[in-house]
Every structure is written in C-alpha cells, then in structure tokens.
Amino acid sequence: MFMSGFTVLNNHLLSHFAFILKNINCCFTYINQQDLIYGKKYSVEMLCCNVGKCNLFHGFYQSEIKFNSEKKKKSHWEEHWSTDLLLETPIFPKIMTRRRFEQIMTFLHFNDNSEIPLPADRISKVKPLLDYFLPKFQLIYIPKQELSLDEAMIRWRGQLRFKTCNPGELTKYGILVRMVSKSETVCICSLEIYMGKGKKLQETILLVLQPYLGSWHHIYQDSYYNSVFTSEIRENHGLLNQLKEKSKNLQRGEMTFLWKGEVILLIWKDKRLVRMVTTIQDTSIASTGKECRRTGHQITKPTCI
C-alpha cells in the first residue's frame, strides 16, 4: 500500500521546500544561460545578469507588476518606472532598472535553437521546462487512490498555431491541457499539452496516465475520455451497439449493462440516460436516501454513479 502526500527523498532529511527551492534555482540557472546564449546571437552586450537577477525578474514580473496593476492601472509596463508624480511607483526602480528588465524580457529564452532536433514539435521552445519539472513533481508527491482525468484551458488570445476554441467554456480561447489531478485538492500530477496534431486521444490518455498505470489508483473521467479501449487498454468491438439497443426501452430507474472481463458498460435511466464504463465498480444498487413524492418509494441508483 502506498502512502499519499509528500515523501522524503533521501537520508539527509532535506525539507521538501528546500528540495523545491534547490530545483527552482537550478532551473533559473539554466534559463539565465539560455538568455545569454540567445542575446549573443544578436550581438547584444548583455548587462550583468546573474541567477539572482533572473529570480528577481520572474518574481517581479509575475507578482509585483500584476499586483500593482490591479491597484494602479498603467497603459504600458514602462510606466512602472515613470517619474511622473501621478504614475510613480518607487518600489520598481529600487528592485531593478528599466533597461535591465527590458533586456531580460526581450531575450527571455528556454531552449537553444541550435540544439532543437528536427522536425521540432510545437512546444520545443518550452519543452525543457516541462521535462525538468514534471518528473520532479511526480517524484516528491504521491497522490491518493482517487485520481481525476480531465482537461483545462490556459487562457491565451495571442497568435499560436495550436490555440483552441471552446465556446461552451468560460475560458473560450487558450491552450488545451489534458491532465491527471488529485480528485480532492486538484493538485496536478501529470499533464500533456494538446498541440493540434500528432497523437490520438487514446495515446494521449495512456501517456498522461503512464506514471500511475498498474498501481492501486482509481481513475475517474468524463464521457469524452471513456471508452472500452481505455478501460481494457486494447481493441474491443461490438459491445456498445448491443448496449444501445437494450437501452432504448428503459423506464426511469431501470438499468442495463454488459461486461467482458473486468470491464462493465452500464446505462441507467434517470431523467436522461446516464452511461458508465468502469473496471472498479459492480452493478449493485444503493439507496440515495430520498423518497419519490408520487409513490413514497425509496429512490435507488447504481453504486457506480
């Protein structure tokens, strides 16, 4: 049996936060090196920029500017260094000069173009960051038994070849990410960025779930990812059409199901048809604790729903 939560990685009893901080500093060292390489290609004399300045830039850009912008609306980032009495914000010039900030932002780079293999995928510019952090997250954190397979949208309205549009969501335009997360805290354990082409849906599902296959985990997912293929991890044909025929005449509260091996396909009629594919539940019935107003009978449902 696995124990969920953070795990000690070695016998030196390093705290988890010290471990994370150490890896973040290594990452910033790498980013700083890539910035210098990229700047030299344009014959730009880079200002003295060490790892500490790189850390300041990212913290400055992600938190301070955003926080300040919510209180003092500025039309352009350069106004954070303005000497105008109506726009002046003294803290920014004290942290970093405008020229240094502009230079780091202009030449911010995460991968050496000369080392990117061809043909390059669409996230090759940031792939080193993903390849660096994802294994670290999976190493220091072990999720509980229940995991959720779902997708999320990273808001983005700029130019991007694999930008997606989903009119039914709150965030309509952005980068689609398929991910495995802890069902209780929504802590992301594994993810895959959708690039508009390449892998089939089943291949993406298995790739995201790869670190947790064959373990004791229970994966919960919606109908978009559910199929007999993903339940059995192999080809299977014919079951779905048979189940559709059986479900046509179902009355409310009734169910029908088919099974093969450990895979159960179940359809239950409530106000509408509810479809389930499961390998961890059975076809037993449980009470919901509610009564039907018309008949006074207990309302029941399958335990897997």
Protein backbone atom coordinates (compact mmCIF):
# COMPACT_ATOMS: atom_id res chain seq x y z
CA MET A 1 0.00 0.00 0.00
CA PHE A 2 1.34 3.42 -0.96
CA MET A 3 1.24 6.39 1.37
CA SER A 4 -0.08 9.56 -0.22
CA GLY A 5 1.37 13.02 0.25
CA PHE A 6 4.93 14.35 0.20
CA THR A 7 7.68 11.78 0.52
CA VAL A 8 11.25 12.07 1.90
CA LEU A 9 13.67 11.69 -0.99
CA ASN A 10 16.93 10.87 0.78
CA ASN A 11 18.54 10.23 4.15
CA HIS A 12 19.77 13.81 4.60
CA LEU A 13 16.29 14.83 5.80
CA LEU A 14 16.12 17.81 3.47
CA SER A 15 12.81 19.54 3.78
CA HIS A 16 10.55 19.40 0.77
CA PHE A 17 10.59 23.15 0.42
CA ALA A 18 14.38 23.15 0.40
CA PHE A 19 14.27 20.49 -2.29
CA ILE A 20 11.84 22.54 -4.38
CA LEU A 21 13.89 25.70 -3.88
CA LYS A 22 17.04 23.91 -4.93
CA ASN A 23 15.44 22.69 -8.16
CA ILE A 24 13.93 26.10 -8.91
CA ASN A 25 17.38 27.68 -8.54
CA CYS A 26 18.79 25.06 -10.94
CA CYS A 27 16.03 25.92 -13.38
CA PHE A 28 16.75 29.65 -13.13
CA THR A 29 20.44 28.94 -13.72
CA TYR A 30 19.51 27.12 -16.92
CA ILE A 31 17.18 29.95 -18.04
CA ASN A 32 19.90 32.51 -17.34
CA GLN A 33 22.34 30.55 -19.52
CA GLN A 34 19.81 30.35 -22.36
CA ASP A 35 19.15 34.10 -22.13
CA LEU A 36 22.87 34.83 -22.52
CA ILE A 37 23.20 32.44 -25.48
CA TYR A 38 20.19 33.97 -27.21
CA GLY A 39 21.40 37.53 -26.60
CA LYS A 40 24.86 36.81 -28.04
CA LYS A 41 23.29 35.64 -31.32
CA TYR A 42 22.05 39.18 -31.83
CA SER A 43 25.40 40.71 -30.83
CA VAL A 44 23.78 42.31 -27.81
CA GLU A 45 26.02 43.19 -24.89
CA MET A 46 24.03 41.73 -22.04
CA LEU A 47 24.03 43.58 -18.76
CA CYS A 48 25.49 41.68 -15.84
CA CYS A 49 22.66 39.27 -15.13
CA ASN A 50 23.21 36.53 -12.60
CA VAL A 51 20.79 33.93 -11.28
CA GLY A 52 19.67 36.26 -8.50
CA LYS A 53 18.64 38.91 -11.02
CA CYS A 54 16.85 36.24 -13.05
CA ASN A 55 14.91 35.21 -9.94
CA LEU A 56 14.04 38.84 -9.25
CA PHE A 57 12.80 39.30 -12.80
CA HIS A 58 10.38 36.36 -12.67
CA GLY A 59 9.08 37.21 -9.22
CA PHE A 60 8.87 40.85 -10.21
CA TYR A 61 7.01 40.13 -13.44
CA GLN A 62 4.59 37.53 -12.10
CA SER A 63 3.59 39.07 -8.78
CA GLU A 64 4.63 42.69 -8.28
CA ILE A 65 3.56 44.08 -11.65
CA LYS A 66 0.28 42.17 -11.62
CA PHE A 67 -0.45 43.22 -8.03
CA ASN A 68 0.44 46.83 -8.72
CA SER A 69 -1.52 46.91 -11.99
CA GLU A 70 -4.68 45.95 -10.11
CA LYS A 71 -4.26 49.00 -7.87
CA LYS A 72 -2.72 51.49 -10.29
CA LYS A 73 -3.79 50.87 -13.85
CA LYS A 74 -0.98 51.58 -16.28
CA SER A 75 -1.27 51.55 -20.06
CA HIS A 76 2.23 50.10 -20.57
CA TRP A 77 4.75 48.24 -18.45
CA GLU A 78 7.32 51.05 -18.87
CA GLU A 79 5.11 53.31 -16.76
CA HIS A 80 6.15 51.33 -13.68
CA TRP A 81 9.44 53.26 -13.92
CA SER A 82 7.78 56.60 -14.65
CA THR A 83 8.94 59.66 -12.70
CA ASP A 84 5.60 61.37 -13.21
CA LEU A 85 4.09 62.17 -9.81
CA LEU A 86 0.74 60.69 -10.85
CA LEU A 87 2.24 57.41 -12.09
CA GLU A 88 5.37 56.97 -10.00
CA THR A 89 5.77 53.71 -8.08
CA PRO A 90 9.08 53.92 -6.16
CA ILE A 91 9.44 50.21 -5.40
CA PHE A 92 10.08 49.16 -9.01
CA PRO A 93 13.22 51.25 -9.69
CA LYS A 94 14.62 50.07 -6.35
CA ILE A 95 14.31 46.42 -7.36
CA MET A 96 15.56 46.59 -10.95
CA THR A 97 16.35 49.20 -13.58
CA ARG A 98 14.02 49.54 -16.53
CA ARG A 99 16.79 48.76 -19.01
CA ARG A 100 17.71 45.52 -17.25
CA PHE A 101 14.08 44.43 -17.04
CA GLU A 102 13.50 45.20 -20.73
CA GLN A 103 16.61 43.31 -21.78
CA ILE A 104 15.76 40.18 -19.80
CA MET A 105 12.19 40.26 -21.11
CA THR A 106 13.38 40.71 -24.71
CA PHE A 107 15.87 37.85 -24.64
CA LEU A 108 13.99 35.51 -22.31
CA HIS A 109 14.64 32.06 -23.75
CA PHE A 110 14.24 28.47 -22.55
CA ASN A 111 15.87 26.37 -25.26
CA ASP A 112 18.89 26.75 -27.52
CA ASN A 113 17.59 26.89 -31.10
CA SER A 114 20.71 25.19 -32.45
CA GLU A 115 20.09 22.11 -30.27
CA ILE A 116 16.40 21.60 -31.11
CA PRO A 117 16.09 18.36 -33.15
CA LEU A 118 14.24 18.47 -36.47
CA PRO A 119 11.40 18.14 -37.09
CA ALA A 120 10.67 20.17 -33.96
CA ASP A 121 7.35 19.89 -32.16
CA ARG A 122 5.25 22.94 -31.44
CA ILE A 123 6.29 23.28 -27.79
CA SER A 124 10.02 22.77 -28.36
CA LYS A 125 10.72 26.31 -27.08
CA VAL A 126 9.46 25.47 -23.58
CA LYS A 127 9.84 21.68 -23.57
CA PRO A 128 12.96 21.70 -21.34
CA LEU A 129 10.92 23.31 -18.54
CA LEU A 130 8.19 20.67 -18.79
CA ASP A 131 10.72 17.83 -18.98
CA TYR A 132 12.51 19.24 -15.94
CA PHE A 133 9.62 19.94 -13.59
CA LEU A 134 7.10 17.16 -14.31
CA PRO A 135 9.35 14.27 -13.13
CA LYS A 136 10.28 16.32 -10.06
CA PHE A 137 6.63 16.85 -9.13
CA GLN A 138 5.86 13.15 -9.59
CA LEU A 139 8.90 12.22 -7.52
CA ILE A 140 8.16 14.30 -4.43
CA TYR A 141 4.37 13.88 -4.34
CA ILE A 142 2.37 10.63 -4.28
CA PRO A 143 -1.37 11.14 -4.80
CA LYS A 144 -4.16 9.29 -3.05
CA GLN A 145 -6.09 6.43 -4.63
CA GLU A 146 -8.68 8.57 -6.43
CA LEU A 147 -7.38 10.47 -9.45
CA SER A 148 -9.26 12.60 -11.95
CA LEU A 149 -8.53 12.65 -15.70
CA ASP A 150 -9.76 15.89 -17.20
CA GLU A 151 -8.77 18.84 -19.33
CA ALA A 152 -8.21 22.53 -18.66
CA MET A 153 -7.71 25.64 -20.73
CA ILE A 154 -4.79 28.03 -20.18
CA ARG A 155 -6.11 31.43 -21.21
CA TRP A 156 -4.36 32.76 -24.31
CA ARG A 157 -5.64 35.09 -27.05
CA GLY A 158 -2.36 35.76 -28.83
CA GLN A 159 -1.08 34.14 -32.01
CA LEU A 160 -0.45 30.43 -31.57
CA ARG A 161 -0.77 27.58 -34.05
CA PHE A 162 -2.29 25.14 -31.56
CA LYS A 163 -4.61 27.61 -29.82
CA THR A 164 -8.06 26.03 -29.34
CA CYS A 165 -11.55 27.46 -29.05
CA ASN A 166 -14.28 26.01 -26.85
CA PRO A 167 -17.40 28.25 -26.96
CA GLY A 168 -19.08 26.33 -24.15
CA GLU A 169 -16.40 27.10 -21.56
CA LEU A 170 -15.75 30.23 -19.50
CA THR A 171 -12.25 30.43 -20.99
CA LYS A 172 -13.05 30.17 -24.68
CA TYR A 173 -9.60 30.66 -26.23
CA GLY A 174 -6.36 29.20 -24.99
CA ILE A 175 -4.01 26.24 -24.74
CA LEU A 176 -5.73 22.91 -24.09
CA VAL A 177 -4.06 20.76 -21.44
CA ARG A 178 -5.07 17.19 -20.62
CA MET A 179 -4.08 16.33 -17.08
CA VAL A 180 -4.30 13.90 -14.20
CA SER A 181 -5.01 15.54 -10.86
CA LYS A 182 -5.79 14.58 -7.31
CA SER A 183 -9.59 14.49 -7.06
CA GLU A 184 -9.77 16.25 -3.67
CA THR A 185 -7.22 19.07 -3.90
CA VAL A 186 -6.93 19.30 -7.72
CA CYS A 187 -3.15 19.03 -7.41
CA ILE A 188 -1.87 18.33 -10.95
CA CYS A 189 0.20 15.14 -11.08
CA SER A 190 0.76 14.76 -14.83
CA LEU A 191 -0.16 16.72 -17.94
CA GLU A 192 0.10 16.77 -21.72
CA ILE A 193 -0.30 19.87 -23.89
CA TYR A 194 -2.57 19.44 -26.90
CA MET A 195 -0.69 20.66 -29.99
CA GLY A 196 -3.43 20.27 -32.58
CA LYS A 197 -1.96 17.22 -34.28
CA GLY A 198 0.05 14.09 -33.65
CA LYS A 199 -1.18 11.65 -31.02
CA LYS A 200 -4.63 10.10 -30.99
CA LEU A 201 -6.83 10.68 -27.94
CA GLN A 202 -6.23 7.15 -26.57
CA GLU A 203 -2.47 7.56 -26.92
CA THR A 204 -2.60 10.88 -25.06
CA ILE A 205 -4.65 9.32 -22.25
CA LEU A 206 -2.18 6.47 -21.79
CA LEU A 207 0.77 8.87 -21.91
CA VAL A 208 -0.69 11.10 -19.18
CA LEU A 209 -1.61 8.07 -17.05
CA GLN A 210 1.71 6.27 -17.61
CA PRO A 211 3.26 7.09 -14.19
CA TYR A 212 0.21 5.62 -12.41
CA LEU A 213 -0.66 2.56 -14.53
CA GLY A 214 -0.57 -0.81 -12.78
CA SER A 215 -0.83 0.78 -9.33
CA TRP A 216 -3.73 0.93 -6.90
CA HIS A 217 -5.18 4.16 -8.30
CA HIS A 218 -8.79 4.63 -9.39
CA ILE A 219 -9.14 6.95 -12.39
CA TYR A 220 -12.36 8.97 -12.79
CA GLN A 221 -13.08 10.62 -16.12
CA ASP A 222 -15.99 12.04 -18.09
CA SER A 223 -17.65 10.61 -21.19
CA TYR A 224 -15.21 12.32 -23.56
CA TYR A 225 -12.39 10.04 -22.36
CA ASN A 226 -14.47 6.97 -21.53
CA SER A 227 -14.34 4.04 -23.92
CA VAL A 228 -13.84 0.30 -23.84
CA PHE A 229 -10.42 0.89 -25.37
CA THR A 230 -9.21 2.96 -22.44
CA SER A 231 -10.78 0.55 -19.96
CA GLU A 232 -9.12 -2.56 -21.37
CA ILE A 233 -6.03 -0.89 -22.88
CA ARG A 234 -6.63 -2.93 -26.05
CA GLU A 235 -9.01 -3.11 -29.01
CA ASN A 236 -12.62 -4.24 -28.46
CA HIS A 237 -15.59 -4.04 -30.78
CA GLY A 238 -19.34 -4.75 -30.73
CA LEU A 239 -20.36 -4.12 -27.14
CA LEU A 240 -21.53 -0.53 -27.50
CA ASN A 241 -24.10 -1.20 -30.25
CA GLN A 242 -25.64 -4.07 -28.27
CA LEU A 243 -25.96 -1.85 -25.23
CA LYS A 244 -27.62 0.92 -27.23
CA GLU A 245 -30.32 -1.50 -28.43
CA LYS A 246 -31.03 -2.65 -24.87
CA SER A 247 -31.28 0.92 -23.55
CA LYS A 248 -33.97 2.10 -25.98
CA ASN A 249 -36.94 0.87 -23.89
CA LEU A 250 -35.61 1.61 -20.40
CA GLN A 251 -38.00 3.21 -17.91
CA ARG A 252 -36.88 5.67 -15.27
CA GLY A 253 -34.93 3.89 -12.53
CA GLU A 254 -34.08 0.88 -14.72
CA MET A 255 -30.66 -0.08 -15.99
CA THR A 256 -28.97 -2.45 -18.39
CA PHE A 257 -25.35 -3.49 -18.65
CA LEU A 258 -22.85 -5.67 -20.48
CA TRP A 259 -19.50 -6.88 -19.27
CA LYS A 260 -16.39 -8.58 -20.53
CA GLY A 261 -13.64 -9.49 -18.11
CA GLU A 262 -13.33 -6.63 -15.62
CA VAL A 263 -14.93 -4.03 -17.90
CA ILE A 264 -18.58 -3.15 -17.23
CA LEU A 265 -20.63 -0.95 -19.56
CA LEU A 266 -23.77 0.29 -17.82
CA ILE A 267 -26.69 2.52 -18.83
CA TRP A 268 -29.12 3.78 -16.19
CA LYS A 269 -32.26 5.76 -16.94
CA ASP A 270 -32.95 8.79 -14.74
CA LYS A 271 -34.31 11.99 -16.30
CA ARG A 272 -32.00 11.03 -19.13
CA LEU A 273 -29.69 8.13 -19.96
CA VAL A 274 -26.56 8.00 -17.79
CA ARG A 275 -23.72 5.95 -19.29
CA MET A 276 -20.81 4.47 -17.36
CA VAL A 277 -17.68 2.48 -18.19
CA THR A 278 -16.00 1.07 -15.10
CA THR A 279 -13.45 -1.53 -14.04
CA ILE A 280 -13.61 -0.86 -10.27
CA GLN A 281 -17.35 -0.95 -9.52
CA ASP A 282 -20.10 -3.57 -9.86
CA THR A 283 -23.77 -3.42 -10.88
CA SER A 284 -25.19 -3.31 -7.36
CA ILE A 285 -27.96 -0.87 -6.40
CA ALA A 286 -27.79 1.60 -3.49
CA SER A 287 -30.35 3.92 -1.92
CA THR A 288 -29.96 7.66 -2.39
CA GLY A 289 -31.72 8.40 0.92
CA LYS A 290 -34.53 10.19 -0.93
CA GLU A 291 -38.16 9.22 -1.49
CA CYS A 292 -40.31 9.60 -4.56
CA ARG A 293 -43.03 12.18 -3.84
CA ARG A 294 -45.54 10.40 -6.00
CA THR A 295 -45.09 6.78 -4.82
CA GLY A 296 -43.28 7.18 -1.49
CA HIS A 297 -40.72 4.55 -2.52
CA GLN A 298 -37.01 4.89 -1.89
CA ILE A 299 -35.07 6.28 -4.86
CA THR A 300 -32.19 4.00 -5.82
CA LYS A 301 -29.28 4.22 -8.21
CA PRO A 302 -26.29 2.08 -9.25
CA THR A 303 -23.39 2.34 -6.81
CA CYS A 304 -21.01 3.36 -9.60
CA ILE A 305 -22.97 6.59 -10.25
